[in-house]
PDB file of C-alpha atoms in Angstrom:
ATOM      1  CA  MET G 574     -19.860  79.412  29.324  1.00  0.00           C
ATOM      2  CA  LEU G 575     -15.929  79.532  30.191  1.00  0.00           C
ATOM      3  CA  LYS G 576     -16.159  76.730  32.330  1.00  0.00           C
ATOM      4  CA  ILE G 577     -17.962  74.673  29.739  1.00  0.00           C
ATOM      5  CA  LEU G 578     -15.051  75.619  27.726  1.00  0.00           C
ATOM      6  CA  LYS G 579     -12.592  74.279  29.852  1.00  0.00           C
ATOM      7  CA  TYR G 580     -14.129  71.623  30.349  1.00  0.00           C
ATOM      8  CA  SER G 581     -14.237  70.365  27.016  1.00  0.00           C
ATOM      9  CA  PHE G 582     -10.969  71.128  26.101  1.00  0.00           C
ATOM     10  CA  TYR G 583      -9.431  69.389  28.641  1.00  0.00           C
ATOM     11  CA  ASP G 584     -12.386  66.450  27.868  1.00  0.00           C
ATOM     12  CA  LEU G 585     -10.900  66.363  24.450  1.00  0.00           C
ATOM     13  CA  MET G 586      -7.420  66.845  24.881  1.00  0.00           C
ATOM     14  CA  ARG G 587      -7.321  64.055  27.011  1.00  0.00           C
ATOM     15  CA  SER G 588      -8.759  61.924  24.347  1.00  0.00           C
ATOM     16  CA  ARG G 589      -6.415  59.764  22.814  1.00  0.00           C
ATOM     17  CA  TRP G 590      -7.403  60.629  18.852  1.00  0.00           C
ATOM     18  CA  SER G 591      -6.555  63.998  19.889  1.00  0.00           C
ATOM     19  CA  TYR G 592      -2.987  62.844  20.374  1.00  0.00           C
ATOM     20  CA  VAL G 593      -3.164  60.729  17.357  1.00  0.00           C
ATOM     21  CA  TYR G 594      -4.248  63.822  15.123  1.00  0.00           C
ATOM     22  CA  PHE G 595      -1.149  65.855  17.129  1.00  0.00           C
ATOM     23  CA  LEU G 596       0.701  63.269  16.508  1.00  0.00           C
ATOM     24  CA  PHE G 597      -0.288  62.545  12.532  1.00  0.00           C
ATOM     25  CA  TYR G 598       0.787  66.343  12.131  1.00  0.00           C
ATOM     26  CA  LEU G 599       4.072  66.113  14.087  1.00  0.00           C
ATOM     27  CA  ALA G 600       5.029  62.878  12.178  1.00  0.00           C
ATOM     28  CA  LEU G 601       3.719  64.289   8.641  1.00  0.00           C
ATOM     29  CA  GLY G 602       5.949  68.180   9.120  1.00  0.00           C
ATOM     30  CA  PHE G 603       9.349  65.760   9.836  1.00  0.00           C
ATOM     31  CA  VAL G 604       8.739  63.897   7.614  1.00  0.00           C
ATOM     32  CA  LEU G 605       7.904  66.073   4.444  1.00  0.00           C
ATOM     33  CA  LEU G 606      10.971  68.248   5.646  1.00  0.00           C
ATOM     34  CA  PHE G 607      13.626  65.292   5.880  1.00  0.00           C
ATOM     35  CA  LEU G 608      12.211  64.235   1.683  1.00  0.00           C
ATOM     36  CA  ASN G 609      13.214  67.987   0.494  1.00  0.00           C
ATOM     37  CA  ASN G 610      14.329  69.357   3.171  1.00  0.00           C
ATOM     38  CA  ASP G 611      12.557  73.104   1.618  1.00  0.00           C
ATOM     39  CA  VAL G 612      10.621  74.325   4.131  1.00  0.00           C
ATOM     40  CA  SER G 613       8.684  76.681   0.907  1.00  0.00           C
ATOM     41  CA  LYS G 614       7.681  73.029  -0.814  1.00  0.00           C
ATOM     42  CA  ALA G 615       6.614  71.811   2.101  1.00  0.00           C
ATOM     43  CA  VAL G 616       4.240  73.961   2.392  1.00  0.00           C
ATOM     44  CA  ILE G 617       2.665  73.579  -0.756  1.00  0.00           C
ATOM     45  CA  THR G 618       2.430  69.954  -0.122  1.00  0.00           C
ATOM     46  CA  LEU G 619       0.904  70.303   3.078  1.00  0.00           C
ATOM     47  CA  MET G 620      -1.956  73.173   1.332  1.00  0.00           C
ATOM     48  CA  ASN G 621      -3.104  69.826  -0.424  1.00  0.00           C
ATOM     49  CA  ILE G 622      -3.052  68.048   2.618  1.00  0.00           C
ATOM     50  CA  ILE G 623      -4.308  70.632   4.598  1.00  0.00           C
ATOM     51  CA  ILE G 624      -7.397  72.072   2.355  1.00  0.00           C
ATOM     52  CA  VAL G 625      -8.907  68.395   2.354  1.00  0.00           C
ATOM     53  CA  LEU G 626      -7.684  67.592   5.903  1.00  0.00           C
ATOM     54  CA  VAL G 627      -8.886  69.500   7.953  1.00  0.00           C
ATOM     55  CA  PRO G 628     -12.992  70.248   7.162  1.00  0.00           C
ATOM     56  CA  LEU G 629     -12.932  66.217   7.236  1.00  0.00           C
ATOM     57  CA  ILE G 630     -11.408  66.014  10.629  1.00  0.00           C
ATOM     58  CA  GLY G 631     -13.125  68.309  12.385  1.00  0.00           C
ATOM     59  CA  THR G 632     -16.822  68.116  10.662  1.00  0.00           C
ATOM     60  CA  ILE G 633     -16.232  64.112  12.002  1.00  0.00           C
ATOM     61  CA  PHE G 634     -14.461  64.876  15.307  1.00  0.00           C
ATOM     62  CA  GLY G 635     -17.722  67.786  15.751  1.00  0.00           C
ATOM     63  CA  VAL G 636     -20.704  64.932  15.391  1.00  0.00           C
ATOM     64  CA  MET G 637     -18.963  62.453  17.482  1.00  0.00           C
ATOM     65  CA  TYR G 638     -19.048  64.901  20.235  1.00  0.00           C
ATOM     66  CA  TYR G 639     -22.376  66.361  19.907  1.00  0.00           C
ATOM     67  CA  TYR G 640     -23.421  62.672  19.976  1.00  0.00           C
ATOM     68  CA  ASN G 641     -20.975  61.339  22.587  1.00  0.00           C
ATOM     69  CA  SER G 642     -21.990  63.789  24.937  1.00  0.00           C
ATOM     70  CA  LYS G 643     -25.896  64.216  24.598  1.00  0.00           C
ATOM     71  CA  GLU G 644     -26.614  62.825  27.745  1.00  0.00           C
ATOM     72  CA  PHE G 645     -24.453  65.216  29.552  1.00  0.00           C
ATOM     73  CA  THR G 646     -25.634  67.998  27.744  1.00  0.00           C
ATOM     74  CA  GLU G 647     -29.081  67.015  28.600  1.00  0.00           C
ATOM     75  CA  LEU G 648     -28.112  67.245  31.890  1.00  0.00           C
ATOM     76  CA  LEU G 649     -26.395  70.808  31.664  1.00  0.00           C
ATOM     77  CA  LEU G 650     -29.807  72.002  30.023  1.00  0.00           C
ATOM     78  CA  ALA G 651     -31.718  71.149  33.503  1.00  0.00           C
ATOM     79  CA  GLN G 652     -29.610  73.297  35.226  1.00  0.00           C
ATOM     80  CA  PRO G 653     -29.568  77.248  35.261  1.00  0.00           C
ATOM     81  CA  ILE G 654     -27.455  77.582  32.086  1.00  0.00           C
ATOM     82  CA  LYS G 655     -28.001  79.845  29.190  1.00  0.00           C
ATOM     83  CA  ARG G 656     -28.266  77.471  25.939  1.00  0.00           C
ATOM     84  CA  SER G 657     -25.872  79.243  24.263  1.00  0.00           C
ATOM     85  CA  SER G 658     -23.108  79.010  26.490  1.00  0.00           C
ATOM     86  CA  ILE G 659     -23.779  75.433  26.646  1.00  0.00           C
ATOM     87  CA  PHE G 660     -23.347  74.745  23.124  1.00  0.00           C
ATOM     88  CA  LEU G 661     -21.272  77.505  22.339  1.00  0.00           C
ATOM     89  CA  GLY G 662     -18.285  76.305  25.233  1.00  0.00           C
ATOM     90  CA  GLN G 663     -19.024  72.448  23.527  1.00  0.00           C
ATOM     91  CA  TYR G 664     -17.996  74.033  20.183  1.00  0.00           C
ATOM     92  CA  LEU G 665     -15.249  76.251  21.061  1.00  0.00           C
ATOM     93  CA  GLY G 666     -13.819  73.767  23.498  1.00  0.00           C
ATOM     94  CA  VAL G 667     -13.726  71.224  20.191  1.00  0.00           C
ATOM     95  CA  ALA G 668     -12.676  73.801  17.750  1.00  0.00           C
ATOM     96  CA  GLY G 669      -9.968  74.740  19.960  1.00  0.00           C
ATOM     97  CA  SER G 670      -8.562  71.880  21.132  1.00  0.00           C
ATOM     98  CA  LEU G 671      -8.160  70.800  17.142  1.00  0.00           C
ATOM     99  CA  THR G 672      -6.486  73.861  16.399  1.00  0.00           C
ATOM    100  CA  LEU G 673      -4.243  73.618  18.543  1.00  0.00           C
ATOM    101  CA  SER G 674      -3.374  70.128  17.823  1.00  0.00           C
ATOM    102  CA  LEU G 675      -2.860  71.611  14.189  1.00  0.00           C
ATOM    103  CA  VAL G 676      -1.124  74.227  15.086  1.00  0.00           C
ATOM    104  CA  LEU G 677       1.743  72.382  17.239  1.00  0.00           C
ATOM    105  CA  GLY G 678       1.915  69.544  15.195  1.00  0.00           C
ATOM    106  CA  LEU G 679       3.068  71.404  12.021  1.00  0.00           C
ATOM    107  CA  GLY G 680       4.498  74.254  14.141  1.00  0.00           C
ATOM    108  CA  ILE G 681       7.072  72.472  15.790  1.00  0.00           C
ATOM    109  CA  PRO G 682       8.804  70.368  12.741  1.00  0.00           C
ATOM    110  CA  PHE G 683       9.224  73.926  11.045  1.00  0.00           C
ATOM    111  CA  VAL G 684      10.526  76.153  14.240  1.00  0.00           C
ATOM    112  CA  LEU G 685      13.089  73.188  14.407  1.00  0.00           C
ATOM    113  CA  TYR G 686      14.176  73.002  10.630  1.00  0.00           C
ATOM    114  CA  GLY G 687      14.923  77.007  10.989  1.00  0.00           C
ATOM    115  CA  LEU G 688      11.381  78.241   9.850  1.00  0.00           C
ATOM    116  CA  PHE G 689      11.652  81.697  11.857  1.00  0.00           C
ATOM    117  CA  ARG G 690      15.049  82.254   9.607  1.00  0.00           C
ATOM    118  CA  SER G 691      13.307  80.928   6.017  1.00  0.00           C
ATOM    119  CA  ASP G 692      11.114  83.379   3.280  1.00  0.00           C
ATOM    120  CA  ALA G 693       8.229  81.019   3.973  1.00  0.00           C
ATOM    121  CA  ILE G 694       7.231  82.343   7.196  1.00  0.00           C
ATOM    122  CA  PHE G 695       4.834  84.564   6.352  1.00  0.00           C
ATOM    123  CA  ASP G 696       3.595  81.931   3.863  1.00  0.00           C
ATOM    124  CA  PHE G 697       3.385  78.933   6.589  1.00  0.00           C
ATOM    125  CA  SER G 698       1.771  81.413   8.683  1.00  0.00           C
ATOM    126  CA  LEU G 699      -0.812  81.562   6.266  1.00  0.00           C
ATOM    127  CA  LEU G 700      -1.026  77.593   5.831  1.00  0.00           C
ATOM    128  CA  LEU G 701      -2.024  77.712   9.661  1.00  0.00           C
ATOM    129  CA  VAL G 702      -4.539  80.693   9.646  1.00  0.00           C
ATOM    130  CA  VAL G 703      -6.415  78.779   6.660  1.00  0.00           C
ATOM    131  CA  GLY G 704      -6.380  75.732   8.735  1.00  0.00           C
ATOM    132  CA  ALA G 705      -7.801  76.884  11.509  1.00  0.00           C
ATOM    133  CA  PHE G 706     -10.790  78.751   9.995  1.00  0.00           C
ATOM    134  CA  LEU G 707     -11.508  75.510   7.824  1.00  0.00           C
ATOM    135  CA  THR G 708     -11.460  73.930  11.673  1.00  0.00           C
ATOM    136  CA  LEU G 709     -13.785  76.551  12.333  1.00  0.00           C
ATOM    137  CA  ILE G 710     -16.129  77.052  10.158  1.00  0.00           C
ATOM    138  CA  PHE G 711     -16.375  72.912   9.582  1.00  0.00           C
ATOM    139  CA  THR G 712     -16.643  72.075  13.573  1.00  0.00           C
ATOM    140  CA  ALA G 713     -19.550  74.629  13.671  1.00  0.00           C
ATOM    141  CA  LEU G 714     -21.402  73.559  10.568  1.00  0.00           C
ATOM    142  CA  SER G 715     -21.124  69.483  11.990  1.00  0.00           C
ATOM    143  CA  PHE G 716     -22.886  71.349  15.501  1.00  0.00           C
ATOM    144  CA  ASN G 717     -25.331  72.673  13.226  1.00  0.00           C
ATOM    145  CA  ILE G 718     -26.117  69.101  11.485  1.00  0.00           C
ATOM    146  CA  ALA G 719     -25.587  67.391  14.725  1.00  0.00           C
ATOM    147  CA  LEU G 720     -28.260  70.080  16.509  1.00  0.00           C
ATOM    148  CA  SER G 721     -30.648  69.399  13.639  1.00  0.00           C
ATOM    149  CA  ASN G 722     -30.861  65.472  13.356  1.00  0.00           C
ATOM    150  CA  GLU G 723     -31.946  63.397  16.741  1.00  0.00           C
ATOM    151  CA  ASN G 724     -30.830  59.962  14.580  1.00  0.00           C
ATOM    152  CA  ARG G 725     -27.038  59.736  14.746  1.00  0.00           C
ATOM    153  CA  ILE G 726     -26.957  58.043  11.028  1.00  0.00           C
ATOM    154  CA  LYS G 727     -28.576  60.551  10.009  1.00  0.00           C
ATOM    155  CA  GLY G 728     -25.950  63.181  11.201  1.00  0.00           C
ATOM    156  CA  PHE G 729     -23.116  61.380  10.978  1.00  0.00           C
ATOM    157  CA  GLY G 730     -24.415  60.953   6.995  1.00  0.00           C
ATOM    158  CA  TYR G 731     -25.272  64.746   5.937  1.00  0.00           C
ATOM    159  CA  ALA G 732     -22.008  65.804   7.680  1.00  0.00           C
ATOM    160  CA  VAL G 733     -19.969  63.660   5.790  1.00  0.00           C
ATOM    161  CA  LEU G 734     -21.789  64.696   2.486  1.00  0.00           C
ATOM    162  CA  LEU G 735     -21.469  67.891   3.424  1.00  0.00           C
ATOM    163  CA  TRP G 736     -17.771  67.482   3.419  1.00  0.00           C
ATOM    164  CA  LEU G 737     -17.798  65.624   0.274  1.00  0.00           C
ATOM    165  CA  PHE G 738     -19.771  68.070  -1.935  1.00  0.00           C
ATOM    166  CA  LEU G 739     -17.502  70.618  -0.857  1.00  0.00           C
ATOM    167  CA  ALA G 740     -14.892  69.203  -0.557  1.00  0.00           C
ATOM    168  CA  VAL G 741     -15.395  67.594  -4.342  1.00  0.00           C
ATOM    169  CA  ILE G 742     -18.067  67.866  -6.080  1.00  0.00           C
ATOM    170  CA  TYR G 743     -18.523  71.247  -5.691  1.00  0.00           C
ATOM    171  CA  ASP G 744     -15.177  71.664  -8.079  1.00  0.00           C
ATOM    172  CA  GLY G 745     -16.736  69.356 -10.929  1.00  0.00           C
ATOM    173  CA  LEU G 746     -20.047  71.232 -10.909  1.00  0.00           C
ATOM    174  CA  PHE G 747     -18.191  74.703 -10.982  1.00  0.00           C
ATOM    175  CA  LEU G 748     -15.888  73.329 -13.517  1.00  0.00           C
ATOM    176  CA  MET G 749     -18.736  72.081 -15.862  1.00  0.00           C
ATOM    177  CA  SER G 750     -20.480  75.391 -15.671  1.00  0.00           C
ATOM    178  CA  LEU G 751     -16.950  77.007 -16.634  1.00  0.00           C
ATOM    179  CA  ILE G 752     -16.783  74.515 -19.783  1.00  0.00           C
ATOM    180  CA  LEU G 753     -20.325  74.536 -20.789  1.00  0.00           C
ATOM    181  CA  PHE G 754     -20.944  78.507 -20.502  1.00  0.00           C
ATOM    182  CA  GLU G 755     -17.176  79.276 -21.880  1.00  0.00           C
ATOM    183  CA  GLU G 756     -18.172  81.790 -24.461  1.00  0.00           C
ATOM    184  CA  TYR G 757     -19.815  83.609 -21.768  1.00  0.00           C
ATOM    185  CA  PRO G 758     -17.711  86.262 -19.664  1.00  0.00           C
ATOM    186  CA  LEU G 759     -17.228  84.376 -16.446  1.00  0.00           C
ATOM    187  CA  ASP G 760     -15.306  86.744 -14.122  1.00  0.00           C
ATOM    188  CA  THR G 761     -17.787  87.982 -11.663  1.00  0.00           C
ATOM    189  CA  PHE G 762     -19.009  83.950 -11.797  1.00  0.00           C
ATOM    190  CA  SER G 763     -16.273  82.244 -10.870  1.00  0.00           C
ATOM    191  CA  LEU G 764     -15.192  84.759  -8.090  1.00  0.00           C
ATOM    192  CA  LEU G 765     -18.534  84.809  -5.949  1.00  0.00           C
ATOM    193  CA  ALA G 766     -18.223  80.915  -6.936  1.00  0.00           C
ATOM    194  CA  THR G 767     -15.090  80.495  -5.183  1.00  0.00           C
ATOM    195  CA  MET G 768     -15.793  82.590  -2.143  1.00  0.00           C
ATOM    196  CA  PHE G 769     -19.110  80.351  -1.692  1.00  0.00           C
ATOM    197  CA  ASN G 770     -16.913  77.897  -0.930  1.00  0.00           C
ATOM    198  CA  PRO G 771     -14.433  77.889   1.986  1.00  0.00           C
ATOM    199  CA  ILE G 772     -12.311  75.512   0.467  1.00  0.00           C
ATOM    200  CA  ASP G 773     -11.902  76.728  -2.883  1.00  0.00           C
ATOM    201  CA  LEU G 774     -11.044  80.095  -1.514  1.00  0.00           C
ATOM    202  CA  SER G 775      -8.654  79.140   1.337  1.00  0.00           C
ATOM    203  CA  ARG G 776      -6.549  77.197  -1.579  1.00  0.00           C
ATOM    204  CA  THR G 777      -7.234  80.385  -3.689  1.00  0.00           C
ATOM    205  CA  LEU G 778      -5.595  82.393  -1.495  1.00  0.00           C
ATOM    206  CA  ILE G 779      -2.617  80.301  -0.554  1.00  0.00           C
ATOM    207  CA  LEU G 780      -2.039  79.506  -4.130  1.00  0.00           C
ATOM    208  CA  LEU G 781      -2.021  83.422  -4.863  1.00  0.00           C
ATOM    209  CA  LYS G 782       0.456  84.242  -1.561  1.00  0.00           C
ATOM    210  CA  LEU G 783       3.060  81.549  -2.943  1.00  0.00           C
ATOM    211  CA  ASP G 784       2.794  83.522  -6.467  1.00  0.00           C
ATOM    212  CA  ILE G 785       1.807  79.525  -8.103  1.00  0.00           C
ATOM    213  CA  SER G 786      -1.417  80.961  -9.723  1.00  0.00           C
ATOM    214  CA  ALA G 787      -0.970  78.982 -12.671  1.00  0.00           C
ATOM    215  CA  LEU G 788      -1.785  76.269 -10.695  1.00  0.00           C
ATOM    216  CA  LEU G 789      -5.336  77.644 -10.580  1.00  0.00           C
ATOM    217  CA  GLY G 790      -6.078  76.474 -14.809  1.00  0.00           C
ATOM    218  CA  TYR G 791      -8.492  78.711 -16.404  1.00  0.00           C
ATOM    219  CA  THR G 792      -9.591  81.255 -13.931  1.00  0.00           C
ATOM    220  CA  GLY G 793      -6.044  81.872 -12.919  1.00  0.00           C
ATOM    221  CA  ALA G 794      -5.953  85.590 -14.396  1.00  0.00           C
ATOM    222  CA  VAL G 795      -9.005  85.997 -12.990  1.00  0.00           C
ATOM    223  CA  PHE G 796      -8.460  85.551  -9.296  1.00  0.00           C
ATOM    224  CA  LYS G 797      -4.359  87.141  -9.834  1.00  0.00           C
ATOM    225  CA  SER G 798      -6.116  90.407 -10.381  1.00  0.00           C
ATOM    226  CA  PHE G 799      -8.979  90.097  -7.693  1.00  0.00           C
ATOM    227  CA  PHE G 800      -7.492  87.989  -4.751  1.00  0.00           C
ATOM    228  CA  GLY G 801      -3.382  89.043  -5.651  1.00  0.00           C
ATOM    229  CA  THR G 802      -4.412  92.700  -4.619  1.00  0.00           C
ATOM    230  CA  GLY G 803      -4.658  93.771  -1.236  1.00  0.00           C
ATOM    231  CA  LEU G 804      -8.229  94.172  -1.061  1.00  0.00           C
ATOM    232  CA  GLY G 805      -8.961  91.084  -2.473  1.00  0.00           C
ATOM    233  CA  PHE G 806      -6.856  89.486   0.272  1.00  0.00           C
ATOM    234  CA  PHE G 807      -8.668  91.451   3.164  1.00  0.00           C
ATOM    235  CA  VAL G 808     -12.432  90.218   1.206  1.00  0.00           C
ATOM    236  CA  SER G 809     -11.377  86.858   1.359  1.00  0.00           C
ATOM    237  CA  LEU G 810     -10.699  86.790   5.091  1.00  0.00           C
ATOM    238  CA  LEU G 811     -13.855  88.441   5.311  1.00  0.00           C
ATOM    239  CA  MET G 812     -15.300  85.926   3.547  1.00  0.00           C
ATOM    240  CA  LEU G 813     -13.572  83.212   5.960  1.00  0.00           C
ATOM    241  CA  THR G 814     -15.086  85.061   9.188  1.00  0.00           C
ATOM    242  CA  LEU G 815     -18.490  84.897   7.488  1.00  0.00           C
ATOM    243  CA  TRP G 816     -17.844  81.434   6.875  1.00  0.00           C
ATOM    244  CA  THR G 817     -17.490  81.145  10.583  1.00  0.00           C
ATOM    245  CA  VAL G 818     -20.167  83.587  12.478  1.00  0.00           C
ATOM    246  CA  ILE G 819     -22.238  82.940  10.803  1.00  0.00           C
ATOM    247  CA  PRO G 820     -22.993  79.020  11.359  1.00  0.00           C
ATOM    248  CA  ILE G 821     -22.193  79.769  14.877  1.00  0.00           C
ATOM    249  CA  LEU G 822     -24.868  82.738  14.692  1.00  0.00           C
ATOM    250  CA  ARG G 823     -27.432  80.196  13.711  1.00  0.00           C
ATOM    251  CA  LEU G 824     -25.850  77.322  16.340  1.00  0.00           C
ATOM    252  CA  ILE G 825     -27.029  80.010  19.139  1.00  0.00           C
ATOM    253  CA  TYR G 826     -30.231  80.808  17.110  1.00  0.00           C
ATOM    254  CA  LYS G 827     -30.841  76.845  17.098  1.00  0.00           C
ATOM    255  CA  SER G 828     -30.189  76.017  20.477  1.00  0.00           C
ATOM    256  CA  LYS G 829     -32.432  78.313  21.704  1.00  0.00           C
ATOM    257  CA  LYS G 830     -35.432  76.759  19.928  1.00  0.00           C
ATOM    258  CA  LYS G 831     -34.960  73.353  19.910  1.00  0.00           C
ATOM    259  CA  ASP G 832     -37.091  71.706  22.015  1.00  0.00           C
ATOM    260  CA  PHE G 833     -34.915  68.744  24.026  1.00  0.00           C
TER     261      PHE G 833
END
């Protein structure tokens, strides 16, 4: 598996799109810090970008890599190599290269602007951790979708639809349900609804860490009473871990059962 991981990682690092992804975050970090020269404000702005962009990039890259390397994958399947090692190695290679581009692209400008001397170092670190989790989650989901659909158009369509649902449609349905059932106690429902969407969960964690829970709107007090505690923070990270592990386990299971 390590050899396949290294091949996938270096293959993507040689790709121009990996450099474009890295340079985009590098330029974004320098521009934000140049405009306001305040690390804390830059972290808030980056949150709004990362929460939406990172899942989209992870989804598209995952689907693209699977379909573009399909012939090579079939060649590997003919060798005495475990199926789980092949697909897990490819997944970790894609997710690892995207995470490295994200961390280095944002880390370099912030370090140069004195991140280690700033009080926002822990907020920025949480932002990178959340970005890494979202990359791992949506890359795993995209691999699952591609593995379940031989047709490339359907695979791309389902993957983009999944991102669109979790990033936009889910929030709309969530808000509509809060408005329609405002007369009922919705504390537990709000917490569960947030946990079942990794994008919402990541946004909530960052907002609470930055102590601007008022931006969460109607359910801000509920989130702060739970997510603002040490237990709430631990449970949130646990849910993000489950969002990562469960798709990986399904990827392994699906790869063993699929007839190529």
